[in-house]
Short mmCIF file of N, CA and C in Angstrom, two decimals:
data_model
loop_
_atom_site.label_atom_id
_atom_site.label_comp_id
_atom_site.label_asym_id
_atom_site.label_seq_id
_atom_site.Cartn_x
_atom_site.Cartn_y
_atom_site.Cartn_z
N UNK A 1 0.85 -1.17 0.00
CA UNK A 1 0.00 0.00 0.00
C UNK A 1 0.90 1.23 0.00
N UNK A 2 0.78 2.10 -1.01
CA UNK A 2 1.65 3.27 -1.10
C UNK A 2 1.30 4.30 -0.03
N UNK A 3 2.31 4.95 0.47
CA UNK A 3 2.08 6.00 1.45
C UNK A 3 1.81 7.31 0.72
N UNK A 4 1.12 8.21 1.40
CA UNK A 4 0.79 9.50 0.81
C UNK A 4 1.69 10.58 1.39
N UNK A 5 1.99 11.56 0.56
CA UNK A 5 2.76 12.71 1.05
C UNK A 5 1.82 13.59 1.87
N UNK A 6 2.40 14.52 2.60
CA UNK A 6 1.59 15.45 3.40
C UNK A 6 0.64 16.24 2.50
N UNK A 7 1.11 16.66 1.36
CA UNK A 7 0.28 17.42 0.42
C UNK A 7 -0.90 16.57 -0.07
N UNK A 8 -0.63 15.30 -0.35
CA UNK A 8 -1.71 14.41 -0.80
C UNK A 8 -2.74 14.20 0.31
N UNK A 9 -2.27 14.08 1.55
CA UNK A 9 -3.19 13.91 2.68
C UNK A 9 -4.05 15.16 2.86
N UNK A 10 -3.44 16.36 2.72
CA UNK A 10 -4.21 17.61 2.84
C UNK A 10 -5.25 17.71 1.73
N UNK A 11 -4.86 17.35 0.52
CA UNK A 11 -5.79 17.38 -0.61
C UNK A 11 -6.95 16.42 -0.38
N UNK A 12 -6.64 15.22 0.09
CA UNK A 12 -7.69 14.23 0.36
C UNK A 12 -8.62 14.72 1.46
N UNK A 13 -8.06 15.30 2.51
CA UNK A 13 -8.88 15.81 3.61
C UNK A 13 -9.78 16.94 3.15
N UNK A 14 -9.26 17.77 2.27
CA UNK A 14 -10.04 18.89 1.74
C UNK A 14 -11.27 18.37 1.00
N UNK A 15 -11.12 17.28 0.29
CA UNK A 15 -12.23 16.74 -0.49
C UNK A 15 -13.22 15.96 0.36
N UNK A 16 -12.85 15.58 1.56
CA UNK A 16 -13.76 14.86 2.43
C UNK A 16 -14.96 15.72 2.80
N UNK A 17 -14.76 17.02 2.94
CA UNK A 17 -15.84 17.93 3.30
C UNK A 17 -16.08 18.90 2.17
N UNK A 18 -16.70 18.41 1.12
CA UNK A 18 -17.05 19.23 -0.03
C UNK A 18 -18.57 19.24 -0.13
N UNK A 19 -19.18 20.34 0.26
CA UNK A 19 -20.64 20.42 0.31
C UNK A 19 -21.31 20.24 -1.04
N UNK A 20 -20.55 20.35 -2.12
CA UNK A 20 -21.12 20.11 -3.44
C UNK A 20 -21.30 18.61 -3.70
N UNK A 21 -20.67 17.78 -2.89
CA UNK A 21 -20.80 16.33 -3.05
C UNK A 21 -22.05 15.88 -2.28
N UNK A 22 -22.84 15.01 -2.91
CA UNK A 22 -24.11 14.58 -2.33
C UNK A 22 -23.96 13.91 -0.97
N UNK A 23 -22.88 13.21 -0.74
CA UNK A 23 -22.71 12.46 0.50
C UNK A 23 -21.97 13.23 1.59
N UNK A 24 -21.63 14.46 1.32
CA UNK A 24 -20.85 15.24 2.29
C UNK A 24 -21.68 15.58 3.53
N UNK A 25 -21.15 15.29 4.73
CA UNK A 25 -21.89 15.59 5.96
C UNK A 25 -22.08 17.08 6.20
N UNK A 26 -21.32 17.92 5.54
CA UNK A 26 -21.51 19.36 5.74
C UNK A 26 -22.87 19.81 5.23
N UNK A 27 -23.49 19.04 4.36
CA UNK A 27 -24.84 19.39 3.89
C UNK A 27 -25.83 19.38 5.05
N UNK A 28 -25.67 18.44 5.95
CA UNK A 28 -26.54 18.39 7.13
C UNK A 28 -26.34 19.64 7.99
N UNK A 29 -25.09 20.03 8.14
CA UNK A 29 -24.81 21.23 8.93
C UNK A 29 -25.37 22.47 8.24
N UNK A 30 -25.24 22.55 6.92
CA UNK A 30 -25.81 23.68 6.18
C UNK A 30 -27.32 23.74 6.33
N UNK A 31 -27.97 22.58 6.37
CA UNK A 31 -29.41 22.54 6.61
C UNK A 31 -29.73 23.17 7.96
N UNK A 32 -28.95 22.83 8.96
CA UNK A 32 -29.19 23.34 10.31
C UNK A 32 -28.95 24.84 10.38
N UNK A 33 -27.80 25.30 9.89
CA UNK A 33 -27.48 26.72 10.06
C UNK A 33 -28.21 27.64 9.10
N UNK A 34 -28.90 27.07 8.10
CA UNK A 34 -29.68 27.92 7.20
C UNK A 34 -31.10 28.11 7.70
N UNK A 35 -31.44 27.56 8.84
CA UNK A 35 -32.76 27.69 9.42
C UNK A 35 -32.96 29.09 10.01
N UNK A 36 -34.13 29.69 9.74
CA UNK A 36 -34.39 31.05 10.23
C UNK A 36 -34.39 31.11 11.74
N UNK A 37 -34.93 30.07 12.40
CA UNK A 37 -34.99 30.12 13.86
C UNK A 37 -33.59 30.06 14.46
N UNK A 38 -32.71 29.24 13.87
CA UNK A 38 -31.34 29.18 14.38
C UNK A 38 -30.68 30.55 14.25
N UNK A 39 -30.88 31.20 13.11
CA UNK A 39 -30.29 32.52 12.89
C UNK A 39 -30.75 33.50 13.97
N UNK A 40 -32.05 33.50 14.24
CA UNK A 40 -32.59 34.44 15.23
C UNK A 40 -32.17 34.09 16.65
N UNK A 41 -32.16 32.80 16.99
CA UNK A 41 -31.72 32.38 18.32
C UNK A 41 -30.26 32.72 18.52
N UNK A 42 -29.44 32.43 17.51
CA UNK A 42 -28.02 32.72 17.61
C UNK A 42 -27.76 34.22 17.76
N UNK A 43 -28.50 35.02 17.01
CA UNK A 43 -28.34 36.47 17.10
C UNK A 43 -28.71 36.97 18.49
N UNK A 44 -29.78 36.42 19.04
CA UNK A 44 -30.17 36.80 20.39
C UNK A 44 -29.13 36.37 21.42
N UNK A 45 -28.66 35.13 21.30
CA UNK A 45 -27.67 34.62 22.27
C UNK A 45 -26.32 35.32 22.13
N UNK A 46 -26.06 35.94 20.99
CA UNK A 46 -24.78 36.64 20.83
C UNK A 46 -24.74 37.88 21.73
N UNK A 47 -25.89 38.26 22.27
CA UNK A 47 -25.95 39.39 23.20
C UNK A 47 -25.74 38.94 24.65
N UNK A 48 -25.66 37.63 24.85
CA UNK A 48 -25.41 37.11 26.19
C UNK A 48 -26.33 35.96 26.53
N UNK A 49 -26.12 35.42 27.72
CA UNK A 49 -26.87 34.26 28.23
C UNK A 49 -28.36 34.60 28.31
N UNK A 50 -29.17 33.62 27.92
CA UNK A 50 -30.62 33.82 27.93
C UNK A 50 -31.32 32.56 28.44
N UNK A 51 -32.50 32.78 29.03
CA UNK A 51 -33.38 31.68 29.39
C UNK A 51 -34.33 31.42 28.24
N UNK A 52 -34.93 30.24 28.24
CA UNK A 52 -35.89 29.86 27.19
C UNK A 52 -36.98 30.93 27.06
N UNK A 53 -37.53 31.36 28.19
CA UNK A 53 -38.62 32.34 28.16
C UNK A 53 -38.16 33.69 27.60
N UNK A 54 -36.91 34.06 27.87
CA UNK A 54 -36.37 35.32 27.32
C UNK A 54 -36.31 35.24 25.80
N UNK A 55 -35.84 34.10 25.30
CA UNK A 55 -35.75 33.91 23.86
C UNK A 55 -37.13 33.92 23.23
N UNK A 56 -38.08 33.25 23.87
CA UNK A 56 -39.45 33.19 23.33
C UNK A 56 -40.07 34.57 23.26
N UNK A 57 -39.82 35.41 24.26
CA UNK A 57 -40.35 36.78 24.24
C UNK A 57 -39.70 37.63 23.15
N UNK A 58 -38.40 37.46 22.97
CA UNK A 58 -37.67 38.28 22.00
C UNK A 58 -37.96 37.88 20.56
N UNK A 59 -38.12 36.60 20.30
CA UNK A 59 -38.28 36.09 18.93
C UNK A 59 -39.77 35.87 18.67
N UNK A 60 -40.42 36.88 18.17
CA UNK A 60 -41.87 36.80 17.93
C UNK A 60 -42.18 35.73 16.90
N UNK A 61 -43.22 34.95 17.20
CA UNK A 61 -43.68 33.95 16.24
C UNK A 61 -43.10 32.56 16.40
N UNK A 62 -42.07 32.41 17.20
CA UNK A 62 -41.51 31.07 17.38
C UNK A 62 -42.33 30.34 18.43
N UNK A 63 -42.75 29.12 18.11
CA UNK A 63 -43.51 28.33 19.08
C UNK A 63 -42.55 27.75 20.12
N UNK A 64 -43.11 27.36 21.24
CA UNK A 64 -42.28 26.76 22.30
C UNK A 64 -41.61 25.50 21.76
N UNK A 65 -42.37 24.70 20.99
CA UNK A 65 -41.84 23.45 20.43
C UNK A 65 -40.68 23.74 19.48
N UNK A 66 -40.84 24.73 18.59
CA UNK A 66 -39.79 25.03 17.61
C UNK A 66 -38.55 25.60 18.30
N UNK A 67 -38.75 26.44 19.29
CA UNK A 67 -37.62 26.99 20.04
C UNK A 67 -36.86 25.89 20.76
N UNK A 68 -37.59 24.98 21.39
CA UNK A 68 -36.95 23.86 22.08
C UNK A 68 -36.17 22.98 21.10
N UNK A 69 -36.78 22.66 19.96
CA UNK A 69 -36.09 21.85 18.95
C UNK A 69 -34.84 22.55 18.45
N UNK A 70 -34.93 23.85 18.22
CA UNK A 70 -33.78 24.61 17.73
C UNK A 70 -32.65 24.61 18.75
N UNK A 71 -32.98 24.86 20.00
CA UNK A 71 -31.96 24.87 21.06
C UNK A 71 -31.32 23.49 21.23
N UNK A 72 -32.12 22.43 21.17
CA UNK A 72 -31.57 21.08 21.29
C UNK A 72 -30.63 20.76 20.13
N UNK A 73 -31.03 21.16 18.94
CA UNK A 73 -30.19 20.94 17.76
C UNK A 73 -28.88 21.71 17.89
N UNK A 74 -28.98 22.95 18.34
CA UNK A 74 -27.78 23.77 18.51
C UNK A 74 -26.86 23.20 19.58
N UNK A 75 -27.45 22.68 20.64
CA UNK A 75 -26.65 22.05 21.71
C UNK A 75 -25.96 20.80 21.17
N UNK A 76 -26.69 19.99 20.42
CA UNK A 76 -26.13 18.77 19.85
C UNK A 76 -24.95 19.07 18.93
N UNK A 77 -25.06 20.15 18.14
CA UNK A 77 -24.01 20.53 17.20
C UNK A 77 -22.88 21.33 17.85
N UNK A 78 -22.97 21.54 19.16
CA UNK A 78 -21.90 22.23 19.86
C UNK A 78 -21.92 23.73 19.72
N UNK A 79 -23.07 24.30 19.32
CA UNK A 79 -23.17 25.75 19.13
C UNK A 79 -23.65 26.47 20.39
N UNK A 80 -24.32 25.71 21.27
CA UNK A 80 -24.91 26.28 22.47
C UNK A 80 -24.53 25.44 23.68
N UNK A 81 -24.36 26.11 24.80
CA UNK A 81 -24.14 25.42 26.08
C UNK A 81 -25.39 25.63 26.92
N UNK A 82 -25.92 24.55 27.44
CA UNK A 82 -27.12 24.58 28.28
C UNK A 82 -26.68 24.37 29.71
N UNK A 83 -27.05 25.29 30.58
CA UNK A 83 -26.66 25.21 31.99
C UNK A 83 -27.92 25.11 32.85
N UNK A 84 -27.98 24.03 33.65
CA UNK A 84 -29.11 23.82 34.55
C UNK A 84 -28.66 24.19 35.95
N UNK A 85 -29.40 25.10 36.57
CA UNK A 85 -29.12 25.50 37.94
C UNK A 85 -30.21 24.93 38.84
N UNK A 86 -29.83 24.02 39.76
CA UNK A 86 -30.86 23.43 40.63
C UNK A 86 -31.43 24.49 41.57
N UNK A 87 -32.69 24.74 41.41
CA UNK A 87 -33.42 25.67 42.27
C UNK A 87 -34.89 25.32 42.12
N UNK A 88 -35.74 26.05 42.79
CA UNK A 88 -37.18 25.82 42.65
C UNK A 88 -37.79 27.11 42.14
N UNK A 89 -38.26 27.15 40.91
CA UNK A 89 -38.16 26.10 39.90
C UNK A 89 -36.74 26.02 39.34
N UNK A 90 -36.47 24.95 38.62
CA UNK A 90 -35.15 24.74 38.03
C UNK A 90 -34.89 25.86 37.03
N UNK A 91 -33.68 26.39 37.02
CA UNK A 91 -33.31 27.45 36.08
C UNK A 91 -32.43 26.85 34.98
N UNK A 92 -32.80 27.13 33.73
CA UNK A 92 -32.02 26.65 32.58
C UNK A 92 -31.63 27.86 31.75
N UNK A 93 -30.33 28.00 31.53
CA UNK A 93 -29.80 29.10 30.73
C UNK A 93 -29.10 28.55 29.50
N UNK A 94 -29.11 29.34 28.45
CA UNK A 94 -28.43 28.99 27.20
C UNK A 94 -27.46 30.11 26.86
N UNK A 95 -26.30 29.69 26.37
CA UNK A 95 -25.33 30.67 25.88
C UNK A 95 -24.55 30.03 24.74
N UNK A 96 -23.96 30.87 23.92
CA UNK A 96 -23.18 30.36 22.80
C UNK A 96 -21.91 29.70 23.29
N UNK A 97 -21.57 28.60 22.68
CA UNK A 97 -20.29 27.94 22.97
C UNK A 97 -19.20 28.69 22.19
N UNK A 98 -17.99 28.23 22.32
CA UNK A 98 -16.89 28.82 21.55
C UNK A 98 -17.16 28.69 20.06
N UNK A 99 -17.62 27.51 19.66
CA UNK A 99 -17.95 27.28 18.25
C UNK A 99 -19.10 28.19 17.81
N UNK A 100 -20.11 28.32 18.65
CA UNK A 100 -21.24 29.21 18.36
C UNK A 100 -20.81 30.66 18.23
N UNK A 101 -19.86 31.06 19.08
CA UNK A 101 -19.34 32.45 19.01
C UNK A 101 -18.61 32.71 17.69
N UNK A 102 -18.02 31.67 17.12
CA UNK A 102 -17.36 31.84 15.82
C UNK A 102 -18.38 32.01 14.70
N UNK A 103 -19.51 31.34 14.80
CA UNK A 103 -20.54 31.41 13.77
C UNK A 103 -21.43 32.65 13.92
N UNK A 104 -21.59 33.14 15.14
CA UNK A 104 -22.53 34.23 15.42
C UNK A 104 -22.35 35.47 14.54
N UNK A 105 -21.12 35.95 14.30
CA UNK A 105 -21.00 37.15 13.46
C UNK A 105 -21.55 36.94 12.04
N UNK A 106 -21.40 35.74 11.52
CA UNK A 106 -21.94 35.45 10.19
C UNK A 106 -23.47 35.48 10.22
N UNK A 107 -24.06 34.92 11.25
CA UNK A 107 -25.52 34.90 11.36
C UNK A 107 -26.06 36.31 11.59
N UNK A 108 -25.37 37.11 12.40
CA UNK A 108 -25.80 38.51 12.59
C UNK A 108 -25.72 39.26 11.28
N UNK A 109 -24.69 38.97 10.48
CA UNK A 109 -24.53 39.65 9.19
C UNK A 109 -25.65 39.26 8.23
N UNK A 110 -26.05 37.99 8.22
CA UNK A 110 -27.15 37.55 7.36
C UNK A 110 -28.44 38.24 7.78
N UNK A 111 -28.72 38.26 9.08
CA UNK A 111 -29.93 38.92 9.60
C UNK A 111 -29.91 40.40 9.24
N UNK A 112 -28.80 41.04 9.43
CA UNK A 112 -28.67 42.47 9.12
C UNK A 112 -28.85 42.72 7.63
N UNK A 113 -28.24 41.88 6.80
CA UNK A 113 -28.37 42.03 5.35
C UNK A 113 -29.84 41.93 4.94
N UNK A 114 -30.55 40.94 5.50
CA UNK A 114 -31.96 40.74 5.18
C UNK A 114 -32.78 41.97 5.57
N UNK A 115 -32.52 42.52 6.75
CA UNK A 115 -33.25 43.70 7.19
C UNK A 115 -32.95 44.91 6.30
N UNK A 116 -31.70 45.08 5.91
CA UNK A 116 -31.31 46.23 5.10
C UNK A 116 -31.79 46.14 3.65
N UNK A 117 -31.96 44.94 3.12
CA UNK A 117 -32.28 44.79 1.70
C UNK A 117 -33.70 44.30 1.43
N UNK A 118 -34.54 44.24 2.46
CA UNK A 118 -35.88 43.71 2.28
C UNK A 118 -36.68 44.53 1.28
N UNK A 119 -36.57 45.85 1.28
CA UNK A 119 -37.31 46.68 0.32
C UNK A 119 -36.95 46.31 -1.12
N UNK A 120 -35.66 46.13 -1.37
CA UNK A 120 -35.22 45.77 -2.72
C UNK A 120 -35.72 44.38 -3.12
N UNK A 121 -35.72 43.45 -2.17
CA UNK A 121 -36.21 42.10 -2.45
C UNK A 121 -37.71 42.14 -2.76
N UNK A 122 -38.47 42.91 -1.97
CA UNK A 122 -39.91 43.02 -2.22
C UNK A 122 -40.19 43.65 -3.58
N UNK A 123 -39.41 44.65 -3.96
CA UNK A 123 -39.56 45.27 -5.28
C UNK A 123 -39.28 44.25 -6.38
N UNK A 124 -38.20 43.48 -6.23
CA UNK A 124 -37.85 42.46 -7.23
C UNK A 124 -38.94 41.39 -7.31
N UNK A 125 -39.47 40.97 -6.18
CA UNK A 125 -40.54 39.98 -6.18
C UNK A 125 -41.78 40.49 -6.92
N UNK A 126 -42.14 41.73 -6.62
CA UNK A 126 -43.31 42.33 -7.28
C UNK A 126 -43.13 42.40 -8.78
N UNK A 127 -41.95 42.84 -9.23
CA UNK A 127 -41.67 42.93 -10.67
C UNK A 127 -41.71 41.54 -11.30
N UNK A 128 -41.13 40.57 -10.65
CA UNK A 128 -41.12 39.19 -11.17
C UNK A 128 -42.54 38.66 -11.28
N UNK A 129 -43.33 38.85 -10.23
CA UNK A 129 -44.70 38.34 -10.22
C UNK A 129 -45.54 39.01 -11.31
N UNK A 130 -45.36 40.32 -11.52
CA UNK A 130 -46.11 41.02 -12.57
C UNK A 130 -45.71 40.48 -13.95
N UNK A 131 -44.43 40.24 -14.16
CA UNK A 131 -43.96 39.69 -15.45
C UNK A 131 -44.53 38.30 -15.66
N UNK A 132 -44.50 37.48 -14.65
CA UNK A 132 -45.04 36.13 -14.77
C UNK A 132 -46.55 36.15 -15.07
N UNK A 133 -47.27 37.06 -14.43
CA UNK A 133 -48.72 37.17 -14.66
C UNK A 133 -49.00 37.60 -16.09
N UNK A 134 -48.20 38.58 -16.60
CA UNK A 134 -48.37 39.03 -18.00
C UNK A 134 -48.10 37.88 -18.96
N UNK A 135 -47.04 37.12 -18.70
CA UNK A 135 -46.69 36.00 -19.57
C UNK A 135 -47.78 34.93 -19.55
N UNK A 136 -48.36 34.67 -18.37
CA UNK A 136 -49.42 33.68 -18.25
C UNK A 136 -50.67 34.14 -19.00
N UNK A 137 -51.00 35.44 -18.90
CA UNK A 137 -52.15 35.97 -19.64
C UNK A 137 -51.92 35.88 -21.14
N UNK A 138 -50.70 36.21 -21.58
CA UNK A 138 -50.37 36.17 -23.00
C UNK A 138 -50.43 34.74 -23.53
N UNK A 139 -49.99 33.77 -22.74
CA UNK A 139 -50.01 32.38 -23.16
C UNK A 139 -51.44 31.83 -23.22
N UNK A 140 -52.31 32.36 -22.35
CA UNK A 140 -53.69 31.89 -22.30
C UNK A 140 -54.54 32.45 -23.44
N UNK A 141 -54.11 33.60 -24.01
CA UNK A 141 -54.93 34.19 -25.07
C UNK A 141 -54.53 33.77 -26.43
#
């Protein structure tokens, strides 16, 4: 069995995580981090430690079930640290892990970009929809 040079090993390792490949595990991670709830939870947690109820109040529209699923997924992927403090009632806090802190600026940037460019996106959608409607009417006549 031939041995590989260091350069060959680096090249092989680089190809192991190629999201363009159907079997690449990074696709699963991209599915997770492209979720809107993860983006909003991460942005909120980037401001500091939060309780479940704090997150639910801040992120309008997220159900308790969806927030819980998102936090569990983030904890599983090493993005969030869950701390249970024994008290009555039990206190549970969430904060970004070191890995989560590395991802947080990217998620804040995506959220910020969406907020800043929403008017342009809505204009583009309207123009596209009007063009499609005209084309459909023309094809029907």
